[in-house]
Amino acid sequence: MGAGLLNSLAEVAKRLLQDRAEDRGPGGVSRRRSAAGRPGEAAVVPVSSFRMVGLAEVQGRLADRWPAVAEKVHATARSVIQRHLVRGDVFDQHGDDGYLVLFATLGPDEAEFKSRIIAREIVERLLGEDEAAGLNIAAHCAAIPAQALVDGDVAFVLDQALEAAESKSAPTAPVSEAASAPWVFAADGPGAEGATHGYSPVWDTRQMTLLHFRAHASRAWAEFDDRTRELQAYKSDIALVRAVAVDLRGLAAEGRRLPVTVAIEHSSLSVNSQRASVIQALAVIPGAARKILTLEISAPSDGFWTYGCKSFLEMIRPLGVGLAARVRLDEAQAMPPAGGLKCVATDLEGPPLREAASLRLLTAFGGLARAQGHECAAYGLKSRALVLGAIGAGFRYVAGPAVHPDVGGLSTALRFEPIDLYADIQRAAARAS
């Protein structure tokens, strides 16, 4: 524990005791809500402890590989903590597996709430780091009497307070699934085993780049009955939106932005609470990233924009998120009128059609989309013929195994030319020569 944090604790305690009568504290936060408490209550200083439980065990398993993993783990934790601090807050490393944070302008309740948010975000960012299974974040907030910090040994008082806080509370952000899940950094690249979501690199045939990424989740819930299917679809969709939010915040922290489309089901927007959860998950994405984020909503069977969809569109408008519609390939007539949509998409994943039938449907879909003034996209293209057929039918955006395999995280955009569709043939020819 550094001297800087201890000195800051002592200074905050002295200031609270000296300026108790003032209504406003540092940063303009009213002391009636902040650390000094209400009149008649003792002034307290909230300090939060974040400890990476299981780090020592991970270190033992990794042996010589530990330094590389440790650097990522601590860099992620520091990055998350720093993003939540305001002027006057101080943090420092505490031992080999934790951090302490002094929230200089918050009261105990506010500090504890903020601690939970930080701990949850650290877990979300770390979830995936290879071989760090079982690691989670324990967060505890101790409200330390300011007078005790002024009168006693600051380090001793702090240790005693943290020990008491840990003994009476459980970790605030455990992730039970982490015990059996591989840990892969979301933005580390392709091939992440155990990832709950993936990205399809999307070929923009006008710009000749693999610039966009389409996030999608497993659709294992399709086998359930309608009501159970809708609930499973919502759980899958909200987890996907939250995972993408984490990935985009990670990119933003590196000063990078990439256009991302997130595919969700219209049924996930049918309930008020579900719509609110999706909007909340989108709202935490940095504003600059939201401007190049597109939410792709599947078409309902009874006309495109249901009441739930329309309500959602009105609520989402202030966030600046783009919108796209996804329509079944054999139901092109269900596509909504142009206006306000970045594109109309169709997905060839699912029960396979004969290639000739798919090509005919792509041609019809593309013709109708152009007639209505839509840009259109085709995903899940498994053969070179389907990719070329979609391009010939006027689809601007194409993706699928025939274009590029899915990746586990966001990566740098690549130049992509028609000749790149024949990369497998080129490689085979090179080996034969």
PDB file of C-alpha atoms in Angstrom, residues 61-180:
ATOM      1  CA  ARG A  61      -0.695 -23.211 -12.436  1.00  0.00           C
ATOM      2  CA  LEU A  62       0.811 -20.941 -15.072  1.00  0.00           C
ATOM      3  CA  ALA A  63       4.371 -20.922 -13.682  1.00  0.00           C
ATOM      4  CA  ASP A  64       6.623 -19.244 -16.284  1.00  0.00           C
ATOM      5  CA  ARG A  65       3.654 -17.980 -18.288  1.00  0.00           C
ATOM      6  CA  TRP A  66       2.246 -16.054 -15.333  1.00  0.00           C
ATOM      7  CA  PRO A  67       3.987 -12.665 -15.968  1.00  0.00           C
ATOM      8  CA  ALA A  68       2.259 -12.232 -19.344  1.00  0.00           C
ATOM      9  CA  VAL A  69      -1.184 -13.045 -17.919  1.00  0.00           C
ATOM     10  CA  ALA A  70      -0.619 -11.000 -14.747  1.00  0.00           C
ATOM     11  CA  GLU A  71       0.130  -7.899 -16.790  1.00  0.00           C
ATOM     12  CA  LYS A  72      -3.184  -8.221 -18.664  1.00  0.00           C
ATOM     13  CA  VAL A  73      -5.180  -8.928 -15.520  1.00  0.00           C
ATOM     14  CA  HIS A  74      -3.809  -5.940 -13.614  1.00  0.00           C
ATOM     15  CA  ALA A  75      -3.928  -3.626 -16.643  1.00  0.00           C
ATOM     16  CA  THR A  76      -7.605  -4.479 -17.085  1.00  0.00           C
ATOM     17  CA  ALA A  77      -8.396  -3.918 -13.404  1.00  0.00           C
ATOM     18  CA  ARG A  78      -6.542  -0.572 -13.344  1.00  0.00           C
ATOM     19  CA  SER A  79      -8.230   0.571 -16.552  1.00  0.00           C
ATOM     20  CA  VAL A  80     -11.726  -0.163 -15.223  1.00  0.00           C
ATOM     21  CA  ILE A  81     -11.080   1.481 -11.851  1.00  0.00           C
ATOM     22  CA  GLN A  82      -9.579   4.619 -13.402  1.00  0.00           C
ATOM     23  CA  ARG A  83     -12.587   5.117 -15.690  1.00  0.00           C
ATOM     24  CA  HIS A  84     -14.890   5.348 -12.653  1.00  0.00           C
ATOM     25  CA  LEU A  85     -12.839   7.820 -10.608  1.00  0.00           C
ATOM     26  CA  VAL A  86     -13.529  11.527 -10.354  1.00  0.00           C
ATOM     27  CA  ARG A  87     -11.378  14.394  -9.159  1.00  0.00           C
ATOM     28  CA  GLY A  88     -10.150  13.746  -5.621  1.00  0.00           C
ATOM     29  CA  ASP A  89     -10.521   9.945  -5.775  1.00  0.00           C
ATOM     30  CA  VAL A  90      -7.340   7.930  -5.235  1.00  0.00           C
ATOM     31  CA  PHE A  91      -6.522   4.273  -5.805  1.00  0.00           C
ATOM     32  CA  ASP A  92      -3.514   2.075  -5.186  1.00  0.00           C
ATOM     33  CA  GLN A  93      -2.529  -1.560  -5.497  1.00  0.00           C
ATOM     34  CA  HIS A  94      -3.023  -3.576  -2.310  1.00  0.00           C
ATOM     35  CA  GLY A  95      -0.869  -6.693  -2.238  1.00  0.00           C
ATOM     36  CA  ASP A  96      -0.388  -8.875  -5.299  1.00  0.00           C
ATOM     37  CA  ASP A  97      -4.083  -9.465  -5.931  1.00  0.00           C
ATOM     38  CA  GLY A  98      -6.027  -6.333  -5.093  1.00  0.00           C
ATOM     39  CA  TYR A  99      -6.629  -2.587  -5.110  1.00  0.00           C
ATOM     40  CA  LEU A 100      -7.931   0.010  -2.682  1.00  0.00           C
ATOM     41  CA  VAL A 101      -9.996   3.000  -3.771  1.00  0.00           C
ATOM     42  CA  LEU A 102     -10.734   6.145  -1.783  1.00  0.00           C
ATOM     43  CA  PHE A 103     -13.972   7.768  -2.947  1.00  0.00           C
ATOM     44  CA  ALA A 104     -13.345  11.285  -1.702  1.00  0.00           C
ATOM     45  CA  THR A 105     -16.789  12.745  -2.431  1.00  0.00           C
ATOM     46  CA  LEU A 106     -19.182   9.837  -1.881  1.00  0.00           C
ATOM     47  CA  GLY A 107     -21.069   8.546   1.096  1.00  0.00           C
ATOM     48  CA  PRO A 108     -20.868   4.884   2.182  1.00  0.00           C
ATOM     49  CA  ASP A 109     -24.018   3.794   0.328  1.00  0.00           C
ATOM     50  CA  GLU A 110     -22.974   5.523  -2.889  1.00  0.00           C
ATOM     51  CA  ALA A 111     -19.440   4.155  -2.590  1.00  0.00           C
ATOM     52  CA  GLU A 112     -20.718   0.614  -2.053  1.00  0.00           C
ATOM     53  CA  PHE A 113     -23.004   0.890  -5.084  1.00  0.00           C
ATOM     54  CA  LYS A 114     -20.162   2.201  -7.229  1.00  0.00           C
ATOM     55  CA  SER A 115     -17.923  -0.602  -5.956  1.00  0.00           C
ATOM     56  CA  ARG A 116     -20.422  -3.173  -7.180  1.00  0.00           C
ATOM     57  CA  ILE A 117     -20.475  -1.560 -10.623  1.00  0.00           C
ATOM     58  CA  ILE A 118     -16.667  -1.523 -10.833  1.00  0.00           C
ATOM     59  CA  ALA A 119     -16.352  -5.121  -9.651  1.00  0.00           C
ATOM     60  CA  ARG A 120     -18.945  -6.295 -12.160  1.00  0.00           C
ATOM     61  CA  GLU A 121     -17.190  -4.477 -14.989  1.00  0.00           C
ATOM     62  CA  ILE A 122     -13.798  -5.947 -14.064  1.00  0.00           C
ATOM     63  CA  VAL A 123     -15.335  -9.426 -14.139  1.00  0.00           C
ATOM     64  CA  GLU A 124     -16.953  -8.748 -17.520  1.00  0.00           C
ATOM     65  CA  ARG A 125     -13.671  -7.498 -18.961  1.00  0.00           C
ATOM     66  CA  LEU A 126     -11.665 -10.406 -17.555  1.00  0.00           C
ATOM     67  CA  LEU A 127     -14.197 -13.093 -18.382  1.00  0.00           C
ATOM     68  CA  GLY A 128     -12.363 -15.090 -20.955  1.00  0.00           C
ATOM     69  CA  GLU A 129      -8.670 -14.771 -20.043  1.00  0.00           C
ATOM     70  CA  ASP A 130      -7.310 -18.169 -20.996  1.00  0.00           C
ATOM     71  CA  GLU A 131      -6.470 -20.454 -18.072  1.00  0.00           C
ATOM     72  CA  ALA A 132      -7.593 -18.011 -15.386  1.00  0.00           C
ATOM     73  CA  ALA A 133     -10.649 -20.136 -14.557  1.00  0.00           C
ATOM     74  CA  GLY A 134     -12.073 -19.644 -11.098  1.00  0.00           C
ATOM     75  CA  LEU A 135     -10.933 -16.029 -10.754  1.00  0.00           C
ATOM     76  CA  ASN A 136     -13.555 -13.537  -9.606  1.00  0.00           C
ATOM     77  CA  ILE A 137     -13.653 -10.149  -7.917  1.00  0.00           C
ATOM     78  CA  ALA A 138     -14.473  -9.614  -4.262  1.00  0.00           C
ATOM     79  CA  ALA A 139     -15.486  -6.012  -3.520  1.00  0.00           C
ATOM     80  CA  HIS A 140     -15.957  -4.621  -0.006  1.00  0.00           C
ATOM     81  CA  CYS A 141     -16.629  -1.069   1.132  1.00  0.00           C
ATOM     82  CA  ALA A 142     -15.512   0.090   4.584  1.00  0.00           C
ATOM     83  CA  ALA A 143     -16.852   3.295   6.148  1.00  0.00           C
ATOM     84  CA  ILE A 144     -13.990   4.503   8.362  1.00  0.00           C
ATOM     85  CA  PRO A 145     -14.670   7.159  11.024  1.00  0.00           C
ATOM     86  CA  ALA A 146     -12.775  10.301  10.057  1.00  0.00           C
ATOM     87  CA  GLN A 147     -11.815  10.955  13.691  1.00  0.00           C
ATOM     88  CA  ALA A 148     -10.146   7.528  13.937  1.00  0.00           C
ATOM     89  CA  LEU A 149      -8.020   8.319  10.880  1.00  0.00           C
ATOM     90  CA  VAL A 150      -6.943  11.640  12.374  1.00  0.00           C
ATOM     91  CA  ASP A 151      -6.224  10.300  15.853  1.00  0.00           C
ATOM     92  CA  GLY A 152      -4.654   6.920  15.082  1.00  0.00           C
ATOM     93  CA  ASP A 153      -2.227   5.119  12.778  1.00  0.00           C
ATOM     94  CA  VAL A 154      -3.871   5.478   9.364  1.00  0.00           C
ATOM     95  CA  ALA A 155      -2.503   2.169   8.009  1.00  0.00           C
ATOM     96  CA  PHE A 156      -3.624   0.266  11.110  1.00  0.00           C
ATOM     97  CA  VAL A 157      -7.090   1.855  11.145  1.00  0.00           C
ATOM     98  CA  LEU A 158      -7.515   1.087   7.443  1.00  0.00           C
ATOM     99  CA  ASP A 159      -6.463  -2.563   7.845  1.00  0.00           C
ATOM    100  CA  GLN A 160      -8.824  -3.043  10.783  1.00  0.00           C
ATOM    101  CA  ALA A 161     -11.755  -1.510   8.896  1.00  0.00           C
ATOM    102  CA  LEU A 162     -11.161  -3.626   5.787  1.00  0.00           C
ATOM    103  CA  GLU A 163     -10.823  -6.796   7.846  1.00  0.00           C
ATOM    104  CA  ALA A 164     -14.144  -6.076   9.525  1.00  0.00           C
ATOM    105  CA  ALA A 165     -15.822  -5.332   6.181  1.00  0.00           C
ATOM    106  CA  GLU A 166     -14.569  -8.574   4.619  1.00  0.00           C
ATOM    107  CA  SER A 167     -15.593 -10.698   7.590  1.00  0.00           C
ATOM    108  CA  LYS A 168     -19.227  -9.571   7.502  1.00  0.00           C
ATOM    109  CA  SER A 169     -19.902  -9.527   3.751  1.00  0.00           C
ATOM    110  CA  ALA A 170     -19.635 -11.922   0.828  1.00  0.00           C
ATOM    111  CA  PRO A 171     -18.015 -10.964  -2.480  1.00  0.00           C
ATOM    112  CA  THR A 172     -20.291  -8.533  -4.276  1.00  0.00           C
ATOM    113  CA  ALA A 173     -19.575  -9.663  -7.803  1.00  0.00           C
ATOM    114  CA  PRO A 174     -19.012 -13.411  -7.922  1.00  0.00           C
ATOM    115  CA  VAL A 175     -19.537 -15.049 -11.287  1.00  0.00           C
ATOM    116  CA  SER A 176     -20.460 -18.670 -10.638  1.00  0.00           C
ATOM    117  CA  GLU A 177     -20.079 -19.641 -14.299  1.00  0.00           C
ATOM    118  CA  ALA A 178     -16.453 -18.536 -14.214  1.00  0.00           C
ATOM    119  CA  ALA A 179     -15.422 -21.577 -12.209  1.00  0.00           C
ATOM    120  CA  SER A 180     -15.865 -23.814 -15.231  1.00  0.00           C
TER     121      SER A 180
END
